[in-house]
Coordinates of C-alpha atoms in Angstrom, one line a residue:
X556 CA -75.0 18.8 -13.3
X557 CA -71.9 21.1 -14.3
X558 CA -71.8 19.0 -17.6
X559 CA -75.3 19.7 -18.7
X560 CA -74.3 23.0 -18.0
X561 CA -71.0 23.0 -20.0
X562 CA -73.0 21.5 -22.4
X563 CA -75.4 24.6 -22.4
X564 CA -72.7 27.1 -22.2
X565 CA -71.1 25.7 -25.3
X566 CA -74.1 25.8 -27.6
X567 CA -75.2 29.1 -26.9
X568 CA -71.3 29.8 -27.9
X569 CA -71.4 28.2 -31.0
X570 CA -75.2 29.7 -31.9
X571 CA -73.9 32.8 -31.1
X572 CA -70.6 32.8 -33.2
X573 CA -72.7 31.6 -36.3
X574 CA -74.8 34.3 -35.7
X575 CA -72.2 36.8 -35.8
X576 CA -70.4 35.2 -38.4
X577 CA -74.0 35.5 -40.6
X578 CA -74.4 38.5 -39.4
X579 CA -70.8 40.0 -40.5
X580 CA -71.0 38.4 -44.3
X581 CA -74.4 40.3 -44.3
X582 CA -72.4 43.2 -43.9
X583 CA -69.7 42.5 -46.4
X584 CA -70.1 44.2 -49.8
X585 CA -69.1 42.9 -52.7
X586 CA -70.0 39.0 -53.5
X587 CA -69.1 36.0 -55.8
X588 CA -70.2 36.0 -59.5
X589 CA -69.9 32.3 -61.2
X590 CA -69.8 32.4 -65.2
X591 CA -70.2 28.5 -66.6
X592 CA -71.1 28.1 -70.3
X593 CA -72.7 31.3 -71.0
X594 CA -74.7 31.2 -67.6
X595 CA -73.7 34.0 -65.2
X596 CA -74.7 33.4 -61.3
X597 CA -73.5 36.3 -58.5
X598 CA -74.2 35.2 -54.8
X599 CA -73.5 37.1 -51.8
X600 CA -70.8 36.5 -49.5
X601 CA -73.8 34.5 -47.5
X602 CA -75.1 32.5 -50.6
X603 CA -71.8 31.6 -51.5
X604 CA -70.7 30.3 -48.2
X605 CA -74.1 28.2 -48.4
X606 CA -73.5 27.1 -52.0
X607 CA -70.1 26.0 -50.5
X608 CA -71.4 23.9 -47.5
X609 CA -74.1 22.1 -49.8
X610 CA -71.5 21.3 -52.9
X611 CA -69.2 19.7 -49.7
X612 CA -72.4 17.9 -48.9
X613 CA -73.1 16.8 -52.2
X614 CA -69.7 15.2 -53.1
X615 CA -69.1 13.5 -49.7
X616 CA -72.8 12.0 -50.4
X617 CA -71.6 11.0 -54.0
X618 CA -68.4 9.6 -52.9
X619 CA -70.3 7.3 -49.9
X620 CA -72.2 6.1 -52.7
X621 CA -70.3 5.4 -55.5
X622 CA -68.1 3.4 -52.3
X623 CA -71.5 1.5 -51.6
X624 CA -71.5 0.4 -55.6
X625 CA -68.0 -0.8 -55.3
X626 CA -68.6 -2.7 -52.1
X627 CA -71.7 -4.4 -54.1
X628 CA -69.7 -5.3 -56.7
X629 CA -67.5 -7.1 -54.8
X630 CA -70.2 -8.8 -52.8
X631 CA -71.1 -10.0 -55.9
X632 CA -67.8 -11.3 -56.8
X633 CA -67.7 -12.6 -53.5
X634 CA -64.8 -10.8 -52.1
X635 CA -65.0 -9.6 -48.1
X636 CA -66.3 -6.6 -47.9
X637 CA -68.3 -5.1 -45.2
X638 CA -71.3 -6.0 -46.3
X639 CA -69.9 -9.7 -45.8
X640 CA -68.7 -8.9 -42.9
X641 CA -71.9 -8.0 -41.6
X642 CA -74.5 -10.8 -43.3
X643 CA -71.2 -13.1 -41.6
X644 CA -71.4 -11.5 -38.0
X645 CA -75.2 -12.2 -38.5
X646 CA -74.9 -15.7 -39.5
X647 CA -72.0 -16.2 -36.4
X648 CA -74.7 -15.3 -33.7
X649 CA -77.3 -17.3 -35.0
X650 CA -75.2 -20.3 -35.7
X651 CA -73.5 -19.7 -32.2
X652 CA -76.9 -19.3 -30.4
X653 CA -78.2 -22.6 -32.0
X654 CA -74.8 -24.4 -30.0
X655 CA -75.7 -22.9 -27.0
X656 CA -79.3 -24.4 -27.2
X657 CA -77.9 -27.2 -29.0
X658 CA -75.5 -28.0 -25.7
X659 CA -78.4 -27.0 -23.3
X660 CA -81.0 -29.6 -25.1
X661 CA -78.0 -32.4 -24.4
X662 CA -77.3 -31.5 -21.3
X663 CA -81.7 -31.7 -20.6
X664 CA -81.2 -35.6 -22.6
X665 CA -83.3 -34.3 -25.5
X666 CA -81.4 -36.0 -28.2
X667 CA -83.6 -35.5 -30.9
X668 CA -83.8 -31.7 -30.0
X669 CA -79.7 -31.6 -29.6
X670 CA -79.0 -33.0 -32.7
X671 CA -81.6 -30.7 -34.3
X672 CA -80.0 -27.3 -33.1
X673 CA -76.6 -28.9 -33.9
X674 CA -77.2 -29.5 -37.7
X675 CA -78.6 -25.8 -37.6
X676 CA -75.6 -24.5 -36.3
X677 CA -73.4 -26.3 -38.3
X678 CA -75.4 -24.8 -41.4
X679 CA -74.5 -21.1 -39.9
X680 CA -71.1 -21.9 -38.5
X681 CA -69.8 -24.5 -41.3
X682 CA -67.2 -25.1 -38.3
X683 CA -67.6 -28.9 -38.3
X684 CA -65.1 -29.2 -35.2
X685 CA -67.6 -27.6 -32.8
X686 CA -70.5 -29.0 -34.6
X687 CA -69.6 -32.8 -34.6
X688 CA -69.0 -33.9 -31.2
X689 CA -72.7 -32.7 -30.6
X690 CA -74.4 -34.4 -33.0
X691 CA -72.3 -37.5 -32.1
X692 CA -73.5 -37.2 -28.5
X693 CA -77.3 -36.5 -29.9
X694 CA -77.4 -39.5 -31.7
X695 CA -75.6 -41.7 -29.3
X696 CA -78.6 -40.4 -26.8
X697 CA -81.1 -40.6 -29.3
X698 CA -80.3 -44.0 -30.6
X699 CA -78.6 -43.4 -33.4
X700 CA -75.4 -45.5 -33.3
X701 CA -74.5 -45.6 -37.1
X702 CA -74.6 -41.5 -37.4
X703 CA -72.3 -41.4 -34.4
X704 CA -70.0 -43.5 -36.0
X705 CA -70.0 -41.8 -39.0
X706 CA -69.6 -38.4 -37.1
X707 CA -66.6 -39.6 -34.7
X708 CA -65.4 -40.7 -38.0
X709 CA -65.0 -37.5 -39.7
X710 CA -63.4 -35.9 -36.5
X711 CA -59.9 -38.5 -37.1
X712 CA -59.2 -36.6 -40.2
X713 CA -58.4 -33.7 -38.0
X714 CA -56.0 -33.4 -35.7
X715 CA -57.2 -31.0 -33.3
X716 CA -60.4 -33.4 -32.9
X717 CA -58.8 -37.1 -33.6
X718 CA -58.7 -37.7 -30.2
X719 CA -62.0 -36.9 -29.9
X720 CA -63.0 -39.1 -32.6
X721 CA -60.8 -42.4 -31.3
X722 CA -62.4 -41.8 -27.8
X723 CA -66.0 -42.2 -29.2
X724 CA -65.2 -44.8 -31.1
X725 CA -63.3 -46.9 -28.4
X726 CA -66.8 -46.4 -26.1
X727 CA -69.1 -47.4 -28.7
X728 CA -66.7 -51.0 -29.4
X729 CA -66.8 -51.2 -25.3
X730 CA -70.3 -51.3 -25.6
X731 CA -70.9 -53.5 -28.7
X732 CA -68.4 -55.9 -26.7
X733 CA -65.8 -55.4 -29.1
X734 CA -62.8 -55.3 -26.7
X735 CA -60.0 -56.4 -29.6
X736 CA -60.9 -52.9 -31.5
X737 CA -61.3 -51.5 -27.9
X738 CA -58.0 -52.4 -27.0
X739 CA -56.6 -50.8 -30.1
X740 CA -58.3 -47.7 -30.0
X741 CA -57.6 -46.8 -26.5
X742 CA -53.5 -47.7 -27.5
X743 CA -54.1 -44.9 -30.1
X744 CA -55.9 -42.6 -27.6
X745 CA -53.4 -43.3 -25.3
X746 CA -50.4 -42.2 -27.6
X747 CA -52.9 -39.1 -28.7
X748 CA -53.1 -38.1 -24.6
X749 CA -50.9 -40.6 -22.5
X750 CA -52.3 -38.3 -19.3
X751 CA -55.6 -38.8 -19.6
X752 CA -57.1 -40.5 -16.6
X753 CA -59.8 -42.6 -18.3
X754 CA -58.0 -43.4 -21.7
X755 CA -55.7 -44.9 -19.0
X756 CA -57.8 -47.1 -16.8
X757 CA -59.5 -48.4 -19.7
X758 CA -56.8 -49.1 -21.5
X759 CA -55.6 -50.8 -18.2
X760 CA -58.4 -52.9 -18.1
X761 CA -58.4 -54.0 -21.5
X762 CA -54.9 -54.9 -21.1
X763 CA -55.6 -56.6 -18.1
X764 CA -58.6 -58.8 -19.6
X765 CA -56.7 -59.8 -22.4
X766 CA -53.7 -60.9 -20.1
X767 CA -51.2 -58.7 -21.8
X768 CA -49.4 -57.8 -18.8
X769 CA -46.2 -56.3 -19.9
X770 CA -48.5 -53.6 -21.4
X771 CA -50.4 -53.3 -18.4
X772 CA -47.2 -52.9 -16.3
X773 CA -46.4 -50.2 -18.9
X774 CA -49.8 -48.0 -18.7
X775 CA -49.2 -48.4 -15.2
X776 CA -46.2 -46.7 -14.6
X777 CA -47.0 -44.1 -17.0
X778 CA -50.3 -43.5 -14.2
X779 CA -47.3 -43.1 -12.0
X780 CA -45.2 -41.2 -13.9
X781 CA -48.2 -38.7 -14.7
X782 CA -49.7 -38.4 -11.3
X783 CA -52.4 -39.9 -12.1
X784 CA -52.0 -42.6 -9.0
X785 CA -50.8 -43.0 -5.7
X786 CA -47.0 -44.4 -5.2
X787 CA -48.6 -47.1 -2.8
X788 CA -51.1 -48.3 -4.8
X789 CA -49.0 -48.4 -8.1
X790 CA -46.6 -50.5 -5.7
X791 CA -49.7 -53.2 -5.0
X792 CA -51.0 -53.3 -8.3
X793 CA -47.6 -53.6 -10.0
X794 CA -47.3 -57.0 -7.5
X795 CA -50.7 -57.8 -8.7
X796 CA -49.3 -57.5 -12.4
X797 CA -46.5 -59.3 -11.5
X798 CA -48.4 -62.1 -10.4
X799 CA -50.6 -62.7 -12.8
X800 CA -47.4 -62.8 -15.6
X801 CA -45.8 -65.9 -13.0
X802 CA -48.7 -67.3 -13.1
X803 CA -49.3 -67.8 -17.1
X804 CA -45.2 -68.4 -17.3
X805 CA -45.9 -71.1 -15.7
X806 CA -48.6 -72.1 -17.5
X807 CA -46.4 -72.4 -20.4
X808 CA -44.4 -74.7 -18.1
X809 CA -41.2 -72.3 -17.4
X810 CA -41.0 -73.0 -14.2
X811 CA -37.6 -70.9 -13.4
X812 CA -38.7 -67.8 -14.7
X813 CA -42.4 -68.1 -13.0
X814 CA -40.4 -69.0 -9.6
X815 CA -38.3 -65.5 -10.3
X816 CA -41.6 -63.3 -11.4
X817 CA -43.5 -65.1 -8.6
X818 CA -40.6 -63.9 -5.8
X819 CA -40.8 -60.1 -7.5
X820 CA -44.5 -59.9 -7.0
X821 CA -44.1 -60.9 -3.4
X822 CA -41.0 -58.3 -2.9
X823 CA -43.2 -56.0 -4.5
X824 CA -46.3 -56.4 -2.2
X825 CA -45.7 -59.0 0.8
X826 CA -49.0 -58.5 1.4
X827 CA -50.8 -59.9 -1.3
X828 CA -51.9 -63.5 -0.2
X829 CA -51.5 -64.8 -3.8
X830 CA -48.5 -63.7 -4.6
X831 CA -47.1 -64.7 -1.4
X832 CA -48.2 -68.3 -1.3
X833 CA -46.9 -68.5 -5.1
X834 CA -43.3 -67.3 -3.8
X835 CA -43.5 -69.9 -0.7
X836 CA -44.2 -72.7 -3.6
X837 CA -41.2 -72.0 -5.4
X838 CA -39.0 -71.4 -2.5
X839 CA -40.3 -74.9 -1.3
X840 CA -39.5 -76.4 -5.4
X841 CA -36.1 -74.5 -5.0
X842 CA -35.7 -76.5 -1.4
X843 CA -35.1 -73.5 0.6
X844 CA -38.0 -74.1 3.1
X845 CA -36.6 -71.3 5.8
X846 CA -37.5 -68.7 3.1
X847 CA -40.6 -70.2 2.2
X848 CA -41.8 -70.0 5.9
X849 CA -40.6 -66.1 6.2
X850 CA -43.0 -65.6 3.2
X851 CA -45.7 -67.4 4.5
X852 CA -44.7 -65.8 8.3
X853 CA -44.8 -62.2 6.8
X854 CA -48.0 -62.4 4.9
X855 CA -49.2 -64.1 7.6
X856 CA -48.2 -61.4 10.2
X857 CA -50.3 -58.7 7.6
X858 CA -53.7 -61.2 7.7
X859 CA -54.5 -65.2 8.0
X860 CA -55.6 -66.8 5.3
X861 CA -56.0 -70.6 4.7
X862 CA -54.3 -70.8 1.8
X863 CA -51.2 -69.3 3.6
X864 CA -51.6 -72.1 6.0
X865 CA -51.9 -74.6 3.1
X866 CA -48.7 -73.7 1.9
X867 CA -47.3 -73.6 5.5
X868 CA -48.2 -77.1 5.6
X869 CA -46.8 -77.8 2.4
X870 CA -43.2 -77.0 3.5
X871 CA -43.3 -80.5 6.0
X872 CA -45.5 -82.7 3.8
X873 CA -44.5 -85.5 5.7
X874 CA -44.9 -84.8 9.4
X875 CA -47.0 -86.2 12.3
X876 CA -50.0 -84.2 13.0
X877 CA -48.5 -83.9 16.3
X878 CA -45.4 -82.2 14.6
X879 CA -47.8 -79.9 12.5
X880 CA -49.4 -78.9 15.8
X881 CA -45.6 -77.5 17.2
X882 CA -44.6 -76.2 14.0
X883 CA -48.1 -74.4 13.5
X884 CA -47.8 -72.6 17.3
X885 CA -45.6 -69.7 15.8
X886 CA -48.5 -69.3 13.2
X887 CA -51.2 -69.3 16.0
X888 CA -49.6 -67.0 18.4
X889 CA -49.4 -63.8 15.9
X890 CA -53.8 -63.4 15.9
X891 CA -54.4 -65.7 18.1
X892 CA -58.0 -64.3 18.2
X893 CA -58.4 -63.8 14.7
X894 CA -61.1 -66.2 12.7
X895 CA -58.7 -67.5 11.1
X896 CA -56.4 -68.7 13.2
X897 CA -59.2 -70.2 15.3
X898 CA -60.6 -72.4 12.7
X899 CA -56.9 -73.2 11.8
X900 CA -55.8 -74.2 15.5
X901 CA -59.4 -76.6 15.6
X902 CA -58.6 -78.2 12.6
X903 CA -54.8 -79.2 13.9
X904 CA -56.5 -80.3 17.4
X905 CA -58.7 -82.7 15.3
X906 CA -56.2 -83.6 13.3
X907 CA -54.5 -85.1 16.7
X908 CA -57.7 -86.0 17.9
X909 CA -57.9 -84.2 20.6
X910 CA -61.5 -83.0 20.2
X911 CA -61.8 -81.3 23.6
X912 CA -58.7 -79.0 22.6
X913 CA -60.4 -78.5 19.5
X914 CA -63.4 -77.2 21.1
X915 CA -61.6 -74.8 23.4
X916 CA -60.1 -73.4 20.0
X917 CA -63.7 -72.3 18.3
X918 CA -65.3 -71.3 21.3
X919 CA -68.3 -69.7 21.2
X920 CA -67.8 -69.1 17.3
X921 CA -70.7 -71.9 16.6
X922 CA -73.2 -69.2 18.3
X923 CA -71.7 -65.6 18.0
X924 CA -70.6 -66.1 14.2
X925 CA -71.2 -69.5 12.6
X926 CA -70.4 -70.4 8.8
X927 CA -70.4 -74.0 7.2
X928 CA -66.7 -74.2 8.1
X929 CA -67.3 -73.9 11.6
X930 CA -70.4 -75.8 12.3
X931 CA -68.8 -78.8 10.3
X932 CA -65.6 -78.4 12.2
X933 CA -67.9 -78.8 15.5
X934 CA -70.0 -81.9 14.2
X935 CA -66.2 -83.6 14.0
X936 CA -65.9 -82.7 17.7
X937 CA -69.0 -84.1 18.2
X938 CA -68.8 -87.2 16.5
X939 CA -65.2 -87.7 18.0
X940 CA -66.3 -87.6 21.3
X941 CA -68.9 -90.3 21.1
X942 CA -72.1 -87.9 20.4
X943 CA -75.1 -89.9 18.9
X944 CA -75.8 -89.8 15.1
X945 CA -78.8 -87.0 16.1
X946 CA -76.6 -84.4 17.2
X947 CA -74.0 -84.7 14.6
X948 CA -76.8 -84.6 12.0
X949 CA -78.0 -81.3 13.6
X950 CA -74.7 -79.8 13.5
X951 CA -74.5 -80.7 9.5
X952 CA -77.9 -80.2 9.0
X953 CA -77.3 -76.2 10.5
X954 CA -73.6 -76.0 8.4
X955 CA -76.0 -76.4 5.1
X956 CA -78.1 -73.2 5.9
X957 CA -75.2 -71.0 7.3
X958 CA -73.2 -68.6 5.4
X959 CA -70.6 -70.1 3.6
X960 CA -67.4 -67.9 5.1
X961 CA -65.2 -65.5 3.7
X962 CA -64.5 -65.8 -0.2
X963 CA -62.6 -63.4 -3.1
X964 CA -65.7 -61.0 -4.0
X965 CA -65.5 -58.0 -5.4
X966 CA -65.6 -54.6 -4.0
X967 CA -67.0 -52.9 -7.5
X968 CA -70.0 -56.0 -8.0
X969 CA -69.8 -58.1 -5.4
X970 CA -69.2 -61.4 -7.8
X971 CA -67.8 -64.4 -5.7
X972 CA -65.0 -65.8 -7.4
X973 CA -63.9 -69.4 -6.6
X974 CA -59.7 -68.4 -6.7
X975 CA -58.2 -65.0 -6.7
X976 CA -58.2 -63.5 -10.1
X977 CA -56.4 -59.8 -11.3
X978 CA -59.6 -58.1 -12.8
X979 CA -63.0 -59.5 -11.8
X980 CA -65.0 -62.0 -13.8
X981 CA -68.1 -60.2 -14.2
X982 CA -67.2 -56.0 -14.4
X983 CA -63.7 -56.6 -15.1
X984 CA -62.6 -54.5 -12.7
X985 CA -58.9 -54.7 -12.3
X986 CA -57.4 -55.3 -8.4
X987 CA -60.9 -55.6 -7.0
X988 CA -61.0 -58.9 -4.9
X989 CA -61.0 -58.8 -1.4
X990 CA -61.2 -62.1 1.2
X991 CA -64.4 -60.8 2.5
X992 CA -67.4 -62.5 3.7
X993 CA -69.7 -62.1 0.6
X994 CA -73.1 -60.3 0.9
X995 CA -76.0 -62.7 1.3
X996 CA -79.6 -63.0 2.7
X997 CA -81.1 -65.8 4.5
X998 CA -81.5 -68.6 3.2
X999 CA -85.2 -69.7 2.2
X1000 CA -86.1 -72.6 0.1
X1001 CA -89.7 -74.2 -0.7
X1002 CA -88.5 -77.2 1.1
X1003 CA -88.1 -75.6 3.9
X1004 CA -84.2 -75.7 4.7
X1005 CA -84.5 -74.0 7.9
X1006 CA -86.4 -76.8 9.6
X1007 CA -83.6 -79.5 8.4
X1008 CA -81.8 -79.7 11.7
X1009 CA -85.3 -80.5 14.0
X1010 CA -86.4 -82.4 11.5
X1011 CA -83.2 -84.6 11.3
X1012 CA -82.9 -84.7 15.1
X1013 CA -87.0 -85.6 15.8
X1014 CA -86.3 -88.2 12.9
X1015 CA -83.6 -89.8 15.0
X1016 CA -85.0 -89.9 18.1
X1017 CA -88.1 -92.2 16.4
X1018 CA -86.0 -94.3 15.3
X1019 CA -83.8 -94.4 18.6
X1020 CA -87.3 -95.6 20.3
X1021 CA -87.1 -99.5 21.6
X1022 CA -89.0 -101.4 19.6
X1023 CA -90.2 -103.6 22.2
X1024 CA -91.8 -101.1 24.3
X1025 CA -95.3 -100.2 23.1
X1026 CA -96.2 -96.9 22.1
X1027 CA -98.3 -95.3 25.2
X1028 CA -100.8 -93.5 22.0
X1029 CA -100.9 -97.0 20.7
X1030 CA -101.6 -98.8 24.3
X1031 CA -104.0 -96.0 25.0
X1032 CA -106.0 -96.7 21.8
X1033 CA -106.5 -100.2 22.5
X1034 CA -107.7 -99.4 26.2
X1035 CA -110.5 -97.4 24.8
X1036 CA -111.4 -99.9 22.3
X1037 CA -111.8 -102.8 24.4
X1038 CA -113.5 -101.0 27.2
X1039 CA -116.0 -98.6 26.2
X1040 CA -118.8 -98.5 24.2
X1041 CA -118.6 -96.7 20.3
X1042 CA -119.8 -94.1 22.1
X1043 CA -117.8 -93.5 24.7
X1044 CA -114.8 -94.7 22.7
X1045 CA -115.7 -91.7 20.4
X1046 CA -115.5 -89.0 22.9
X1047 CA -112.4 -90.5 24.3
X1048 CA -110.3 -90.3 21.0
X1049 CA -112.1 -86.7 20.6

């Protein structure tokens, strides 16, 4: 409100100062007389401040023009000017707005529509750098694989987007099955950005499927070194590293250095069953058995496993089951209600045949959680104490349709692998096995697999009957036949 009124106040100032200052060269006498080539012009003090104002006008108006002839010029010549400047901010907001769209129809998974904006905008903006890696993506999602490659080509030639250009790449050879190239590409995004997360775990992956493990052991400390993983878990999966290079040295048959890499990946991770039944093997080659038992003892003392206990065994090869039995008892007391060590303490029972010890040790596993290993474990009980062939049939018959126990699968797929591996067969996955029951449903078969064990026991107890003693259907039969009439033998046998 007091602005508007400033406002006001002002012009009715100004209107009145004009009109005193008109009203004052009305009353001046005299005037100005102009004389130019013979033509004579006298104007009052009024007219000639007029004539003044409009000539002022008239040359600012010439000069604004003759400036808007010099600025064509150079248009046309091609020079900035602002007329340039203007058709450019112009083309800027139209190419820009065609990006925006461009990113908005990729983000919706219209490809067709993406790529289409994207050329547009690379015709406003000529800025290939923020052009390219949408049209790459468009095609990718719209099929085109050979314009993608050509795209993420043309982004290696500069640096701001080569690392750009050797990421697209590397995907598109990971999923043409190329992992050579793959493997290459991701060494040269990995020297372009060493702390990039997923230029790391592929490049860890690759590494690791193509069994180059000094490299992996490399990327893998630079994950460390970059934050990029956990202290612990660098810790396991440099074991798991170090395990798999003892492992192929000793493939090549150098057994020395494979017994030294083998000890490293157990000091590294005393946990990891592998590595630690590898160390216990070379302890037992070097003939120092006490260390080869604290290995087995420690990993032990994390989880069971029967291949620890294999190599337990391994240390005596030559001692009485009896003897294995004692030397076992430190092994049995750590989980002594563990799976494990329950299947493990039944098998050393039968191996001294004492099958009623042996049945103590499963317990009521056969009922509350039975696999092949333990229903096979309990026909040898059975057989061993005198059971007939029926019931020792059952108990093999049951072991074929029960689960078949804990196994290496992997976490990421689930594949069940047959030994421990690094990565996983079927998503190479890298440190992904676990010793876990695998995932399965019941068992069903067109045969009928479920009715195996009554089917072996009813088949045994025919067979069982004396043949001497007539069958009381077959005696029954014969009654009928020889004293009734057809008729009344026919409503009997109804």
């Amino acid at each position: 409100m007091l602005w508007s009124i400033i406002k006001i106040v002002v012009f009715i100032a100004l209107v009145a100062a004009a009109a005193f200052g008109a009203g004052h060269l009305l009353e001046l006498e005299g005037g100005v007389r102009i004389v130019f080539a013979g033509f004579e012009i006298n104007l009052t003090p009024l007219k000639a401040v007029i004539a003044l104002i409009l000539l002022v006008l008239a040359i600012w108006i010439f000069l604004k023009l003759f400036t808007l002839l010099v600025a064509i010029l150079k248009f046309i010549n091609g020079d900035e000017t602002a007329i340039s400047r203007y058709f450019d901010r112009s083309r800027q907001e139209k190419g820009y707005r065609a990006l925006s769209e461009g990113m908005m129809a990729l983000a919706s998974g219209e490809g067709d529509l993406a790529m289409s904006k994207a050329n547009k905008a690379e015709k406003y903006l000529r800025k290939p750098e923020l052009t390219n890696l949408i049209t790459a993506q468009a095609a990718e999602m719209s099929g085109d694989r050979d314009k993608a490659e050509k795209v993420y080509k043309r982004l290696l030639k500069n640096d701001k987007t080569r690392f750009v250009g050797v990421r697209g790449l590397m995907k598109q050879k990971l999923l043409d099955g190329d992992t050579e190239t793959a493997l290459k590409l991701a060494e040269t995004a990995f020297a372009l950005k060493p702390r990039h997360d997923e230029v790391q775990n592929t490049l860890l992956q690759l590494q690791a499927q193509s069994s180059d493990w000094k490299g992996a052991r490399k990327t893998l400390n630079a994950k460390l070194k970059y934050g990029t993983l956990p202290r612990d878990v660098h810790k396991r999966r440099d074991a798991v590293l170090a395990l798999s290079e003892a492992r192929d040295i000793l493939d090549e048959g150098k057994d020395i250095e494979a017994r030294e890499a083998a000890i490293e990946a157990n000091r590294l991770s005393p946990d990891l069953i592998p590595a630690a039944v590898l160390a216990a093997r070379s302890y037992i080659e070097q003939g120092s058995k006490r260390h080869a038992a604290r290995v087995v003892r420690k990993a032990w003392d994390v989880k069971p496993h029967p291949d620890l206990a294999a190599a337990f065994a391994e240390i005596e090869p030559d001692e009485t089951p009896e003897e294995r039995l004692k030397r076992f008892a430190k092994l049995l007391k750590v989980h002594p209600d563990h799976r494990e060590t329950r299947l493990l303490d039944a098998e050393l029972h039968l191996a001294t045949e004492d099958f009623p010890g042996a049945r103590r040790a499963l317990g009521d596993m056969v009922e509350s959680d039975p696999d092949a290993r333990a229903l096979t474990i309990m026909a040898a009980v059975e057989r061993g104490e005198g059971a007939s062939d029926a019931v020792v049939k059952g108990w093999l018959a049951r072991a074929l349709s029960a689960p078949r126990g804990p196994a290496w699968v992997c976490d990421n797929c689930h594949h069940i692998h047959a030994q421990w591996a690094p990565a996983c067969e079927n998503c190479h996955a890298f440190d992904t096995l676990s010793w876990t029951p695998p995932p399965m449903a019941a068992i069903t078969t067109s045969t009928g697999l479920e009715m195996l064990p009554l089917i072996v026991g009813s088949l045994e107890d025919k067979t069982e009957v004396d043949e001497d003693e007539p069958d009381e259907d077959v005696v029954d039969a014969e009654l009928v036949d020889e004293n009734t009439e057809p008729e009344e033998a026919e409503t009997a046998e109804k």
